GROMACS .gro file of C-alpha atoms in nm:
model
  330
    1MET     CA    1   7.826   6.464  12.380
    2GLY     CA    2   7.950   6.303  12.060
    3GLU     CA    3   7.834   5.942  12.049
    4LEU     CA    4   7.866   5.649  11.810
    5ALA     CA    5   7.556   5.451  11.731
    6TYR     CA    6   7.458   5.160  11.508
    7SER     CA    7   7.150   5.199  11.291
    8ASN     CA    8   6.953   4.943  11.093
    9GLY     CA    9   6.902   5.200  10.819
   10ILE     CA   10   6.527   5.232  10.895
   11ASN     CA   11   6.462   5.390  11.232
   12GLY     CA   12   6.801   5.522  11.346
   13GLY     CA   13   6.819   5.288  11.644
   14ASN     CA   14   7.073   5.373  11.911
   15ASP     CA   15   7.157   5.032  12.063
   16LYS     CA   16   7.534   5.030  12.090
   17SER     CA   17   7.553   4.700  12.277
   18HIS     CA   18   7.408   4.471  12.010
   19SER     CA   19   7.475   4.427  11.640
   20PRO     CA   20   7.175   4.471  11.410
   21PRO     CA   21   6.989   4.146  11.332
   22ASN     CA   22   7.056   3.953  11.013
   23GLY     CA   23   6.892   4.103  10.707
   24TYR     CA   24   6.947   4.465  10.814
   25ARG     CA   25   7.217   4.693  10.675
   26LYS     CA   26   7.464   4.787  10.947
   27SER     CA   27   7.574   5.152  10.960
   28CYS     CA   28   7.786   5.341  11.211
   29TRP     CA   29   7.668   5.691  11.295
   30TYR     CA   30   7.815   5.989  11.478
   31GLU     CA   31   7.563   6.172  11.694
   32GLU     CA   32   7.610   6.511  11.859
   33GLU     CA   33   7.370   6.658  12.110
   34ILE     CA   34   7.322   7.020  12.004
   35GLU     CA   35   7.076   7.099  12.280
   36GLU     CA   36   6.867   6.900  12.525
   37ASN     CA   37   6.601   6.794  12.276
   38LEU     CA   38   6.796   6.817  11.951
   39ARG     CA   39   7.062   6.587  11.808
   40TRP     CA   40   7.254   6.595  11.480
   41CYS     CA   41   7.391   6.276  11.331
   42PHE     CA   42   7.559   6.149  11.019
   43ALA     CA   43   7.687   5.819  10.884
   44LEU     CA   44   8.051   5.718  10.916
   45ASN     CA   45   8.281   5.528  10.686
   46SER     CA   46   8.523   5.469  10.973
   47ILE     CA   47   8.669   5.599  11.297
   48LEU     CA   48   9.024   5.703  11.210
   49HIS     CA   49   9.148   5.788  11.559
   50THR     CA   50   9.029   5.854  11.912
   51GLY     CA   51   9.228   5.973  12.208
   52ALA     CA   52   9.244   6.221  12.493
   53SER     CA   53   9.481   6.494  12.598
   54GLN     CA   54   9.515   6.671  12.930
   55TYR     CA   55   9.258   6.924  12.813
   56GLN     CA   56   9.005   6.752  12.586
   57ASP     CA   57   8.889   6.436  12.414
   58ILE     CA   58   8.998   6.404  12.050
   59ALA     CA   59   8.850   6.211  11.760
   60LEU     CA   60   8.902   6.204  11.385
   61LEU     CA   61   8.613   6.053  11.191
   62ASP     CA   62   8.572   5.966  10.825
   63THR     CA   63   8.212   6.072  10.761
   64LYS     CA   64   8.004   5.989  10.457
   65PRO     CA   65   7.855   6.337  10.398
   66PHE     CA   66   8.143   6.561  10.510
   67GLY     CA   67   8.470   6.367  10.471
   68LYS     CA   68   8.723   6.373  10.754
   69ALA     CA   69   8.589   6.551  11.064
   70LEU     CA   70   8.779   6.667  11.373
   71VAL     CA   71   8.582   6.638  11.699
   72LEU     CA   72   8.699   6.785  12.033
   73ASP     CA   73   8.507   6.725  12.356
   74GLY     CA   74   8.217   6.586  12.156
   75LYS     CA   75   8.185   6.901  11.942
   76LEU     CA   76   8.255   6.899  11.570
   77GLN     CA   77   8.536   7.147  11.501
   78SER     CA   78   8.573   7.120  11.126
   79ALA     CA   79   8.491   6.890  10.837
   80GLU     CA   80   8.684   6.833  10.518
   81THR     CA   81   8.412   6.933  10.271
   82ASP     CA   82   8.312   7.270  10.419
   83GLU     CA   83   8.587   7.392  10.655
   84PHE     CA   84   8.690   7.640  10.384
   85ILE     CA   85   8.372   7.841  10.457
   86TYR     CA   86   8.456   7.878  10.825
   87HIS     CA   87   8.825   7.955  10.776
   88GLU     CA   88   8.785   8.197  10.485
   89CYS     CA   89   8.527   8.389  10.690
   90LEU     CA   90   8.744   8.389  11.000
   91VAL     CA   91   9.065   8.505  10.832
   92HIS     CA   92   9.017   8.715  10.521
   93PRO     CA   93   8.781   8.998  10.627
   94ALA     CA   94   9.018   9.116  10.901
   95LEU     CA   95   9.332   9.095  10.685
   96LEU     CA   96   9.165   9.271  10.394
   97HIS     CA   97   9.041   9.557  10.613
   98HIS     CA   98   9.397   9.615  10.736
   99PRO     CA   99   9.606   9.837  10.505
  100MET     CA  100   9.918   9.619  10.521
  101PRO     CA  101   9.912   9.322  10.764
  102LYS     CA  102  10.252   9.169  10.827
  103ASN     CA  103  10.232   8.970  11.150
  104VAL     CA  104   9.945   8.773  11.302
  105PHE     CA  105   9.884   8.595  11.631
  106ILE     CA  106   9.640   8.301  11.634
  107MET     CA  107   9.478   8.201  11.962
  108GLY     CA  108   9.412   7.829  11.920
  109GLY     CA  109   9.394   7.710  11.560
  110GLY     CA  110   9.575   7.383  11.633
  111GLU     CA  111   9.442   7.206  11.323
  112GLY     CA  112   9.641   7.446  11.101
  113SER     CA  113   9.361   7.562  10.871
  114THR     CA  114   9.362   7.920  11.001
  115ALA     CA  115   9.738   7.940  10.948
  116ARG     CA  116   9.693   7.800  10.597
  117GLU     CA  117   9.452   8.079  10.504
  118LEU     CA  118   9.668   8.350  10.663
  119LEU     CA  119   9.976   8.231  10.476
  120ARG     CA  120   9.799   8.279  10.144
  121HIS     CA  121   9.837   8.654  10.197
  122LYS     CA  122  10.142   8.797  10.020
  123THR     CA  123  10.200   9.068  10.282
  124ILE     CA  124  10.238   8.824  10.573
  125ASP     CA  125  10.591   8.784  10.716
  126LYS     CA  126  10.508   8.598  11.037
  127VAL     CA  127  10.225   8.395  11.188
  128VAL     CA  128  10.237   8.281  11.551
  129MET     CA  129   9.996   7.995  11.622
  130CYS     CA  130   9.952   7.954  11.998
  131ASP     CA  131   9.758   7.648  12.107
  132ILE     CA  132   9.747   7.510  12.461
  133ASP     CA  133   9.706   7.149  12.352
  134GLU     CA  134  10.021   6.999  12.199
  135GLU     CA  135   9.852   6.665  12.141
  136VAL     CA  136   9.586   6.825  11.919
  137VAL     CA  137   9.853   7.009  11.720
  138GLU     CA  138  10.064   6.696  11.667
  139PHE     CA  139   9.753   6.494  11.589
  140CYS     CA  140   9.647   6.742  11.319
  141LYS     CA  141   9.998   6.756  11.173
  142SER     CA  142   9.986   6.380  11.129
  143TYR     CA  143   9.631   6.334  11.001
  144LEU     CA  144   9.520   6.655  10.823
  145VAL     CA  145   9.715   6.641  10.498
  146VAL     CA  146   9.543   6.953  10.361
  147ASN     CA  147   9.746   7.168  10.604
  148LYS     CA  148  10.084   7.000  10.554
  149GLU     CA  149  10.229   7.292  10.357
  150ALA     CA  150  10.118   7.544  10.620
  151PHE     CA  151  10.289   7.353  10.901
  152HIS     CA  152  10.613   7.349  10.697
  153ASP     CA  153  10.598   7.718  10.598
  154SER     CA  154  10.898   7.906  10.743
  155ARG     CA  155  10.673   8.203  10.830
  156LEU     CA  156  10.475   7.992  11.080
  157GLU     CA  157  10.586   7.969  11.443
  158VAL     CA  158  10.398   7.713  11.653
  159VAL     CA  159  10.388   7.784  12.026
  160ILE     CA  160  10.241   7.548  12.285
  161ASN     CA  161  10.111   7.772  12.560
  162ASP     CA  162   9.803   7.939  12.702
  163ALA     CA  163   9.721   8.234  12.473
  164ARG     CA  164   9.681   8.477  12.762
  165ALA     CA  165  10.019   8.381  12.910
  166GLU     CA  166  10.186   8.406  12.570
  167LEU     CA  167  10.046   8.749  12.490
  168GLU     CA  168  10.118   8.888  12.837
  169GLY     CA  169  10.465   8.736  12.853
  170LYS     CA  170  10.600   8.877  12.525
  171GLU     CA  171  10.664   9.233  12.409
  172GLU     CA  172  10.565   9.171  12.047
  173ARG     CA  173  10.258   9.347  11.908
  174TYR     CA  174  10.055   9.235  11.607
  175ASP     CA  175   9.865   9.376  11.312
  176ILE     CA  176   9.600   9.107  11.349
  177ILE     CA  177   9.497   8.876  11.634
  178VAL     CA  178   9.269   8.585  11.544
  179GLY     CA  179   9.056   8.399  11.797
  180ASP     CA  180   9.020   8.046  11.661
  181LEU     CA  181   8.938   7.897  11.998
  182ALA     CA  182   8.706   7.612  12.081
  183ASP     CA  183   8.355   7.717  12.174
  184PRO     CA  184   8.301   7.839  12.531
  185ILE     CA  185   8.161   7.529  12.699
  186GLU     CA  186   8.141   7.462  13.069
  187GLY     CA  187   8.459   7.287  13.181
  188GLY     CA  188   8.630   7.358  12.848
  189PRO     CA  189   8.976   7.513  12.821
  190CYS     CA  190   8.883   7.838  12.645
  191TYR     CA  191   8.591   8.029  12.796
  192LYS     CA  192   8.813   8.270  12.995
  193LEU     CA  193   8.952   8.399  12.665
  194TYR     CA  194   8.612   8.543  12.571
  195THR     CA  195   8.591   8.783  12.868
  196LYS     CA  196   8.598   9.163  12.876
  197ASP     CA  197   8.901   9.164  13.108
  198PHE     CA  198   9.097   8.945  12.870
  199TYR     CA  199   9.009   9.155  12.566
  200GLU     CA  200   9.078   9.484  12.743
  201LEU     CA  201   9.384   9.404  12.954
  202SER     CA  202   9.563   9.122  12.770
  203LEU     CA  203   9.466   9.128  12.403
  204LYS     CA  204   9.408   9.488  12.296
  205PRO     CA  205   9.745   9.614  12.427
  206LYS     CA  206   9.914   9.361  12.195
  207LEU     CA  207   9.758   9.509  11.882
  208LYS     CA  208   9.954   9.767  11.687
  209LYS     CA  209   9.792  10.099  11.596
  210GLY     CA  210   9.519  10.020  11.344
  211GLY     CA  211   9.526   9.655  11.448
  212ILE     CA  212   9.224   9.428  11.412
  213PHE     CA  213   9.093   9.146  11.629
  214VAL     CA  214   8.860   8.881  11.490
  215THR     CA  215   8.711   8.583  11.669
  216GLN     CA  216   8.481   8.296  11.600
  217ALA     CA  217   8.174   8.361  11.810
  218GLY     CA  218   7.967   8.044  11.812
  219PRO     CA  219   7.625   7.962  11.667
  220ALA     CA  220   7.448   8.262  11.512
  221GLY     CA  221   7.120   8.113  11.394
  222ILE     CA  222   6.778   8.261  11.448
  223PHE     CA  223   6.735   8.064  11.772
  224SER     CA  224   7.097   7.988  11.868
  225HIS     CA  225   7.258   8.333  11.847
  226THR     CA  226   7.163   8.423  12.205
  227GLU     CA  227   7.382   8.144  12.346
  228VAL     CA  228   7.712   8.332  12.308
  229PHE     CA  229   7.719   8.525  11.977
  230SER     CA  230   7.522   8.825  12.101
  231CYS     CA  231   7.714   8.862  12.427
  232ILE     CA  232   8.057   8.821  12.260
  233TYR     CA  233   7.952   9.102  12.025
  234ASN     CA  234   7.835   9.321  12.314
  235THR     CA  235   8.149   9.247  12.516
  236LEU     CA  236   8.373   9.359  12.230
  237ARG     CA  237   8.165   9.677  12.195
  238GLN     CA  238   8.280   9.770  12.547
  239VAL     CA  239   8.646   9.743  12.439
  240PHE     CA  240   8.671   9.853  12.073
  241LYS     CA  241   8.531  10.153  11.882
  242TYR     CA  242   8.424   9.961  11.571
  243VAL     CA  243   8.269   9.613  11.592
  244VAL     CA  244   8.130   9.414  11.298
  245PRO     CA  245   7.936   9.089  11.348
  246TYR     CA  246   7.883   8.856  11.052
  247SER     CA  247   7.770   8.501  10.986
  248ALA     CA  248   7.748   8.218  10.733
  249HIS     CA  249   7.585   7.878  10.703
  250ILE     CA  250   7.820   7.584  10.775
  251PRO     CA  251   7.646   7.263  10.659
  252SER     CA  252   7.839   7.028  10.888
  253TYR     CA  253   7.753   7.244  11.191
  254ALA     CA  254   7.382   7.224  11.110
  255ASP     CA  255   7.354   7.596  11.184
  256ILE     CA  256   7.454   7.949  11.093
  257TRP     CA  257   7.793   8.036  11.245
  258GLY     CA  258   7.912   8.373  11.370
  259TRP     CA  259   8.230   8.579  11.380
  260VAL     CA  260   8.299   8.923  11.523
  261MET     CA  261   8.565   9.166  11.395
  262ALA     CA  262   8.676   9.460  11.610
  263SER     CA  263   8.916   9.754  11.588
  264ASP     CA  264   8.964  10.117  11.686
  265SER     CA  265   8.997  10.196  11.314
  266PRO     CA  266   8.697  10.193  11.077
  267LEU     CA  267   8.595   9.863  10.918
  268ASP     CA  268   8.395   9.987  10.620
  269LEU     CA  269   8.542   9.874  10.289
  270SER     CA  270   8.302   9.835   9.998
  271ALA     CA  271   8.256   9.506   9.812
  272GLU     CA  272   8.459   9.647   9.522
  273GLU     CA  273   8.747   9.752   9.751
  274LEU     CA  274   8.752   9.408   9.914
  275ASP     CA  275   8.764   9.238   9.574
  276ILE     CA  276   9.053   9.457   9.459
  277ARG     CA  277   9.253   9.374   9.771
  278MET     CA  278   9.178   9.003   9.729
  279ARG     CA  279   9.316   9.009   9.374
  280GLN     CA  280   9.622   9.204   9.482
  281ARG     CA  281   9.707   9.024   9.805
  282ILE     CA  282   9.582   8.664   9.813
  283ASN     CA  283   9.743   8.372   9.635
  284GLU     CA  284   9.480   8.168   9.451
  285GLU     CA  285   9.110   8.245   9.450
  286ASN     CA  286   8.881   8.198   9.749
  287ARG     CA  287   8.621   7.927   9.715
  288TYR     CA  288   8.357   8.103   9.927
  289LEU     CA  289   8.434   8.462  10.019
  290ASP     CA  290   8.434   8.769   9.796
  291GLY     CA  291   8.332   9.128   9.855
  292LYS     CA  292   7.961   9.080   9.796
  293THR     CA  293   7.957   8.764  10.007
  294PHE     CA  294   8.112   8.948  10.302
  295LEU     CA  295   7.865   9.235  10.276
  296SER     CA  296   7.584   8.980  10.267
  297SER     CA  297   7.733   8.793  10.567
  298SER     CA  298   7.748   9.115  10.769
  299THR     CA  299   7.382   9.195  10.690
  300LEU     CA  300   7.215   9.000  10.968
  301SER     CA  301   6.846   8.913  10.988
  302LYS     CA  302   6.608   9.154  11.160
  303ALA     CA  303   6.565   8.926  11.462
  304VAL     CA  304   6.940   8.880  11.515
  305ARG     CA  305   7.012   9.250  11.460
  306ASN     CA  306   6.754   9.344  11.721
  307SER     CA  307   6.900   9.093  11.968
  308LEU     CA  308   7.248   9.235  11.922
  309ILE     CA  309   7.128   9.594  11.960
  310ASN     CA  310   6.944   9.506  12.282
  311GLU     CA  311   7.206   9.272  12.430
  312THR     CA  312   7.329   9.397  12.769
  313HIS     CA  313   7.526   9.095  12.894
  314VAL     CA  314   7.901   9.141  12.920
  315TYR     CA  315   8.109   8.823  12.924
  316THR     CA  316   8.310   8.785  13.246
  317GLU     CA  317   8.450   8.485  13.431
  318GLY     CA  318   8.180   8.527  13.693
  319SER     CA  319   7.895   8.561  13.442
  320ALA     CA  320   8.009   8.338  13.159
  321ARG     CA  321   7.765   8.202  12.905
  322PHE     CA  322   7.822   7.865  12.744
  323ILE     CA  323   7.696   7.681  12.443
  324TYR     CA  324   7.528   7.350  12.518
  325GLY     CA  325   7.771   7.078  12.630
  326HIS     CA  326   8.044   7.005  12.882
  327GLY     CA  327   8.420   6.997  12.855
  328LYS     CA  328   8.643   6.722  12.987
  329ASN     CA  329   8.705   6.908  13.314
  330ALA     CA  330   8.344   7.003  13.389
   0.00000   0.00000   0.00000
């Protein structure tokens, strides 16, 4: 998936075996195959680290347009310049809709950015971050300085385990559960945690009364939302009474991205109510999200709304959908 290529600065050549001829400016590029006939690439300053864990390939790149970028299994996970959009959207709507969130369970989130945003909330006493890949967690602790404070916050408990096993094996219940998992790709480590059985039998019983679940739900663009976004939304509709899909443009992803929030309690705060809770509860001001922005994000285009209304697919292990790409174990 993710590839490195040398370009002469004119035609984006992809010959990795030969240096450009004299007289041409040498550039190193990262290239990601988004779908069969579409690739997204950007120039690099340097390759900071590459490696592999038991579960996935890992790379940290210093990119010219987006700063430091974390790449897992050839898929860009987050970039320094715009990760705040993704993480503010993932975290704050669910916490603000809850009357008084005190404890949170994160599925995945090994880079620490989700924990960072959660720990900005004054009501939070405990955050459990459960990631299956210890090497990714240690890698991010070492290289992602922006999350250093979060990793040293006494309210954060880092657990290395499969999220399903951790939830099923403990008695604790949570006000909020956050799904910050890698995208469901074939052979990847996470797709089983997007299924109806998991949501219904493993996750929902671990929410307290009035609890809220929120998950990242993959690309949500006008053409890409049918990959997984629409069926994750429909799957959660089979499990929870109230389900709210929303989306935002992430420049480094080259697409609109989607999240889905779900609960058995209403999720219907006004923009004004959201803003009041932000001022009361969150340390420092958000860079991206406020009440009006969330209401705009949850107002999807006509085409996407119609797709979600008409979606019938329910995500199961036997009928899983994947975004384009392959995991290490495919």
